[in-house]
Amino acid sequence: MTITLYCFRPVAGLPDASPFVMKAMVLLKLAGLDYVEDRSGFSKAPKGKQPYINDDGEIVADSTFIRFHIEKKYGAAFDAHLSDEQKAVGWCVEKMCEEHLYWIVVHTRWMDEANFERGPARFFDSVPAIARPLAKWFIRRRIANSLWAQGMGRHSPTEIDALGVRDIETLATLIGGKPFLFGDEPCGADATVFGFLASVLAPMAESAVRDAALAKPNLVAYRDRIMRAYFPENANA
């Protein structure tokens, strides 16, 4: 049995540029499943996004459906130690990260000129120099259109920062002084929260949201705790 995880690439001390890929990585590690990484599969992504996995010939796309697959096929009980109420809260927290904080991260990385040059611009290094400016313009325009359609792009940068800071404050309150979201043992939602906190805290994008996260010692410690446990090679990056 071989699981192949289709992902992007490490960046700025992160195991991957995508919080969703990092979520999938942690889920696989929590389940005790070995996997290999393939960074050449984006053009074949069944939903046009990564991550997706090939599990012995079965293709599963999207980090949440990867989780469902792991639970069903391998019997992984990520939330067995949680109450029904905690499971419900965990789902809400995941969706706050994936459907709200995600768009703030995208705006911060791609729409801010300094952050773009510091981070995403490097993704185009393999594009021939003559075509690179057009490629950057085209992709950034697509992302700007997506941000507008979703709604986040209709806000001012100051308003977007305010929304992101509220997300960070919420996560800091929920985690409190606990090692993980619901206590001493990680659950499925911790994979998601880690992916997004690690992305926000990464030095490739500066923002008021990152400053807010850095000002929360419990969030920095939470990121570091999971990084040391599952990505020791990145822990001191």
Short mmCIF file of C-alpha atoms in Angstrom, two decimals:
data_model
loop_
_atom_site.label_atom_id
_atom_site.label_comp_id
_atom_site.label_asym_id
_atom_site.label_seq_id
_atom_site.Cartn_x
_atom_site.Cartn_y
_atom_site.Cartn_z
CA MET A 1 0.00 0.00 0.00
CA THR A 2 1.40 3.37 -1.04
CA ILE A 3 -0.20 6.74 -0.44
CA THR A 4 1.00 9.58 -2.62
CA LEU A 5 0.22 13.10 -1.44
CA TYR A 6 0.18 15.67 -4.22
CA CYS A 7 1.39 18.95 -2.79
CA PHE A 8 3.26 22.15 -3.57
CA ARG A 9 6.65 22.77 -1.96
CA PRO A 10 8.21 23.85 1.33
CA VAL A 11 8.48 27.61 1.79
CA ALA A 12 9.54 30.00 4.56
CA GLY A 13 10.15 27.21 7.06
CA LEU A 14 6.79 25.56 6.34
CA PRO A 15 6.47 21.96 5.19
CA ASP A 16 4.27 23.26 2.37
CA ALA A 17 3.05 26.59 1.03
CA SER A 18 -0.60 25.54 1.37
CA PRO A 19 -2.38 25.35 4.74
CA PHE A 20 -4.65 22.69 3.24
CA VAL A 21 -1.68 20.53 2.29
CA MET A 22 -0.27 20.92 5.80
CA LYS A 23 -3.66 19.87 7.18
CA ALA A 24 -3.56 16.70 5.06
CA MET A 25 0.01 15.98 6.15
CA VAL A 26 -0.90 16.21 9.84
CA LEU A 27 -3.98 14.02 9.35
CA LEU A 28 -1.86 11.33 7.69
CA LYS A 29 0.70 11.55 10.48
CA LEU A 30 -1.97 11.46 13.20
CA ALA A 31 -3.34 8.31 11.56
CA GLY A 32 0.13 6.75 11.50
CA LEU A 33 0.10 6.41 7.72
CA ASP A 34 3.24 6.61 5.63
CA TYR A 35 3.08 8.68 2.47
CA VAL A 36 5.30 10.03 -0.25
CA GLU A 37 5.11 13.55 -1.62
CA ASP A 38 4.69 14.37 -5.30
CA ARG A 39 5.13 18.02 -6.25
CA SER A 40 4.47 17.54 -9.95
CA GLY A 41 0.78 16.71 -9.92
CA PHE A 42 -0.96 20.09 -9.97
CA SER A 43 -1.76 19.95 -13.68
CA LYS A 44 -3.60 16.66 -13.08
CA ALA A 45 -5.45 17.76 -9.93
CA PRO A 46 -9.02 16.44 -10.32
CA LYS A 47 -10.57 19.55 -8.78
CA GLY A 48 -7.92 21.96 -9.99
CA LYS A 49 -6.53 22.28 -6.46
CA GLN A 50 -4.16 20.55 -4.09
CA PRO A 51 -3.90 18.50 -1.96
CA TYR A 52 -5.15 15.25 -3.32
CA ILE A 53 -3.95 11.72 -2.73
CA ASN A 54 -3.54 8.52 -4.67
CA ASP A 55 -4.17 5.69 -2.24
CA ASP A 56 -3.32 2.47 -4.03
CA GLY A 57 -5.05 3.69 -7.18
CA GLU A 58 -7.93 5.54 -5.50
CA ILE A 59 -7.83 9.30 -6.06
CA VAL A 60 -9.21 11.46 -3.26
CA ALA A 61 -9.24 15.25 -3.69
CA ASP A 62 -9.71 17.96 -1.03
CA SER A 63 -8.26 17.87 2.47
CA THR A 64 -11.60 17.25 4.17
CA PHE A 65 -12.46 14.34 1.89
CA ILE A 66 -8.96 13.00 2.50
CA ARG A 67 -9.85 13.02 6.19
CA PHE A 68 -13.14 11.21 5.54
CA HIS A 69 -11.25 8.64 3.44
CA ILE A 70 -8.67 8.02 6.18
CA GLU A 71 -11.41 7.60 8.76
CA LYS A 72 -13.42 5.21 6.61
CA LYS A 73 -10.64 3.08 5.12
CA TYR A 74 -8.18 2.99 8.00
CA GLY A 75 -10.49 3.45 10.96
CA ALA A 76 -8.71 6.58 12.16
CA ALA A 77 -10.69 8.01 15.08
CA PHE A 78 -9.34 11.54 15.19
CA ASP A 79 -12.13 12.78 17.48
CA ALA A 80 -12.88 9.67 19.57
CA HIS A 81 -11.92 11.49 22.77
CA LEU A 82 -14.23 14.45 22.12
CA SER A 83 -17.80 15.07 23.22
CA ASP A 84 -20.45 15.74 20.60
CA GLU A 85 -20.35 19.43 21.50
CA GLN A 86 -16.57 19.54 21.07
CA LYS A 87 -16.88 17.84 17.69
CA ALA A 88 -19.38 20.50 16.63
CA VAL A 89 -17.11 23.30 17.84
CA GLY A 90 -14.18 21.69 16.02
CA TRP A 91 -16.11 21.70 12.76
CA CYS A 92 -17.03 25.36 13.22
CA VAL A 93 -13.40 26.27 13.93
CA GLU A 94 -12.25 24.41 10.82
CA LYS A 95 -14.73 26.25 8.64
CA MET A 96 -13.72 29.62 10.15
CA CYS A 97 -10.15 28.82 9.12
CA GLU A 98 -10.93 27.36 5.71
CA GLU A 99 -13.73 29.64 4.54
CA HIS A 100 -12.77 32.94 6.21
CA LEU A 101 -9.18 33.12 7.43
CA TYR A 102 -8.05 31.43 4.21
CA TRP A 103 -9.19 34.36 2.08
CA ILE A 104 -7.42 36.77 4.40
CA VAL A 105 -4.21 34.78 3.98
CA VAL A 106 -4.68 34.83 0.19
CA HIS A 107 -5.26 38.59 0.15
CA THR A 108 -2.23 39.21 2.36
CA ARG A 109 0.08 37.07 0.25
CA TRP A 110 -1.09 37.98 -3.24
CA MET A 111 -2.56 41.48 -3.19
CA ASP A 112 0.05 43.25 -1.07
CA GLU A 113 2.96 44.13 -3.38
CA ALA A 114 5.75 43.67 -0.83
CA ASN A 115 4.34 40.36 0.40
CA PHE A 116 3.82 39.14 -3.15
CA GLU A 117 7.43 39.83 -4.06
CA ARG A 118 8.62 38.23 -0.82
CA GLY A 119 6.55 35.07 -1.27
CA PRO A 120 4.30 34.06 -4.19
CA ALA A 121 6.47 35.76 -6.81
CA ARG A 122 9.03 33.02 -6.17
CA PHE A 123 6.53 30.45 -7.44
CA PHE A 124 7.09 31.85 -10.94
CA ASP A 125 10.87 31.39 -10.99
CA SER A 126 10.55 28.37 -13.25
CA VAL A 127 8.57 30.35 -15.84
CA PRO A 128 10.74 31.65 -18.72
CA ALA A 129 11.81 35.21 -17.97
CA ILE A 130 10.13 36.65 -21.04
CA ALA A 131 6.75 35.21 -20.01
CA ARG A 132 7.08 35.72 -16.26
CA PRO A 133 5.50 39.22 -15.99
CA LEU A 134 2.45 38.12 -17.97
CA ALA A 135 2.11 34.93 -15.94
CA LYS A 136 2.25 36.89 -12.68
CA TRP A 137 -0.32 39.40 -13.92
CA PHE A 138 -2.68 36.69 -15.15
CA ILE A 139 -2.62 34.62 -11.96
CA ARG A 140 -2.91 37.65 -9.69
CA ARG A 141 -5.87 38.88 -11.72
CA ARG A 142 -7.58 35.51 -11.35
CA ILE A 143 -6.99 35.56 -7.60
CA ALA A 144 -8.26 39.13 -7.33
CA ASN A 145 -11.42 38.10 -9.20
CA SER A 146 -11.87 35.14 -6.83
CA LEU A 147 -11.45 37.41 -3.81
CA TRP A 148 -14.06 39.80 -5.22
CA ALA A 149 -16.51 37.01 -6.00
CA GLN A 150 -16.10 35.50 -2.54
CA GLY A 151 -16.56 38.90 -0.94
CA MET A 152 -13.30 39.41 0.95
CA GLY A 153 -11.86 41.44 -1.92
CA ARG A 154 -14.64 44.02 -1.57
CA HIS A 155 -13.26 45.16 1.78
CA SER A 156 -10.43 47.61 2.35
CA PRO A 157 -7.10 46.27 3.60
CA THR A 158 -7.83 47.79 7.02
CA GLU A 159 -11.19 46.04 7.17
CA ILE A 160 -9.63 42.74 6.11
CA ASP A 161 -7.01 43.08 8.85
CA ALA A 162 -9.77 43.67 11.42
CA LEU A 163 -11.54 40.49 10.35
CA GLY A 164 -8.31 38.49 10.48
CA VAL A 165 -7.39 39.79 13.92
CA ARG A 166 -10.82 38.69 15.18
CA ASP A 167 -10.12 35.17 13.86
CA ILE A 168 -6.75 35.13 15.62
CA GLU A 169 -8.26 36.31 18.90
CA THR A 170 -10.90 33.60 18.62
CA LEU A 171 -8.29 30.88 18.14
CA ALA A 172 -6.22 32.22 21.04
CA THR A 173 -9.27 32.15 23.32
CA LEU A 174 -10.32 28.64 22.27
CA ILE A 175 -6.85 27.14 22.71
CA GLY A 176 -6.16 29.02 25.93
CA GLY A 177 -3.52 27.28 27.99
CA LYS A 178 -4.19 23.81 26.58
CA PRO A 179 -1.61 21.90 24.51
CA PHE A 180 -4.19 21.32 21.79
CA LEU A 181 -7.60 22.63 20.84
CA PHE A 182 -9.52 20.43 23.28
CA GLY A 183 -6.92 19.33 25.77
CA ASP A 184 -3.86 17.11 25.99
CA GLU A 185 -4.53 15.10 22.82
CA PRO A 186 -4.77 16.46 19.27
CA CYS A 187 -7.93 15.96 17.25
CA GLY A 188 -8.83 16.33 13.59
CA ALA A 189 -9.48 20.06 13.86
CA ASP A 190 -5.96 20.61 15.19
CA ALA A 191 -4.62 19.62 11.77
CA THR A 192 -6.56 22.49 10.21
CA VAL A 193 -5.80 25.05 12.91
CA PHE A 194 -2.10 24.23 12.72
CA GLY A 195 -2.03 24.60 8.93
CA PHE A 196 -3.52 28.07 9.08
CA LEU A 197 -1.66 29.35 12.12
CA ALA A 198 1.62 28.18 10.63
CA SER A 199 0.74 30.01 7.41
CA VAL A 200 -0.18 33.23 9.22
CA LEU A 201 2.96 33.13 11.40
CA ALA A 202 5.34 32.39 8.51
CA PRO A 203 7.75 35.28 7.81
CA MET A 204 7.04 35.50 4.09
CA ALA A 205 4.03 37.81 4.61
CA GLU A 206 3.87 40.73 7.01
CA SER A 207 0.49 41.95 8.21
CA ALA A 208 -1.50 43.14 11.20
CA VAL A 209 -2.92 39.62 11.38
CA ARG A 210 0.56 38.11 11.69
CA ASP A 211 1.45 40.69 14.31
CA ALA A 212 -1.67 39.74 16.27
CA ALA A 213 -0.73 36.06 16.14
CA LEU A 214 2.86 36.73 17.17
CA ALA A 215 1.52 38.67 20.16
CA LYS A 216 -0.29 35.55 21.41
CA PRO A 217 2.32 33.34 23.13
CA ASN A 218 -0.13 30.42 23.31
CA LEU A 219 -0.60 30.44 19.52
CA VAL A 220 3.15 30.55 18.84
CA ALA A 221 3.68 27.72 21.35
CA TYR A 222 0.84 25.73 19.76
CA ARG A 223 2.41 26.09 16.29
CA ASP A 224 5.83 25.16 17.64
CA ARG A 225 4.46 22.15 19.56
CA ILE A 226 2.86 20.61 16.48
CA MET A 227 5.82 21.50 14.27
CA ARG A 228 8.24 19.74 16.63
CA ALA A 229 6.00 16.68 16.91
CA TYR A 230 5.26 16.13 13.23
CA PHE A 231 7.77 18.21 11.24
CA PRO A 232 10.96 18.24 13.31
CA GLU A 233 12.99 19.03 10.22
CA ASN A 234 11.12 22.37 10.00
CA ALA A 235 10.97 23.13 13.71
CA ASN A 236 14.07 25.32 13.72
CA ALA A 237 13.74 26.68 10.20
#
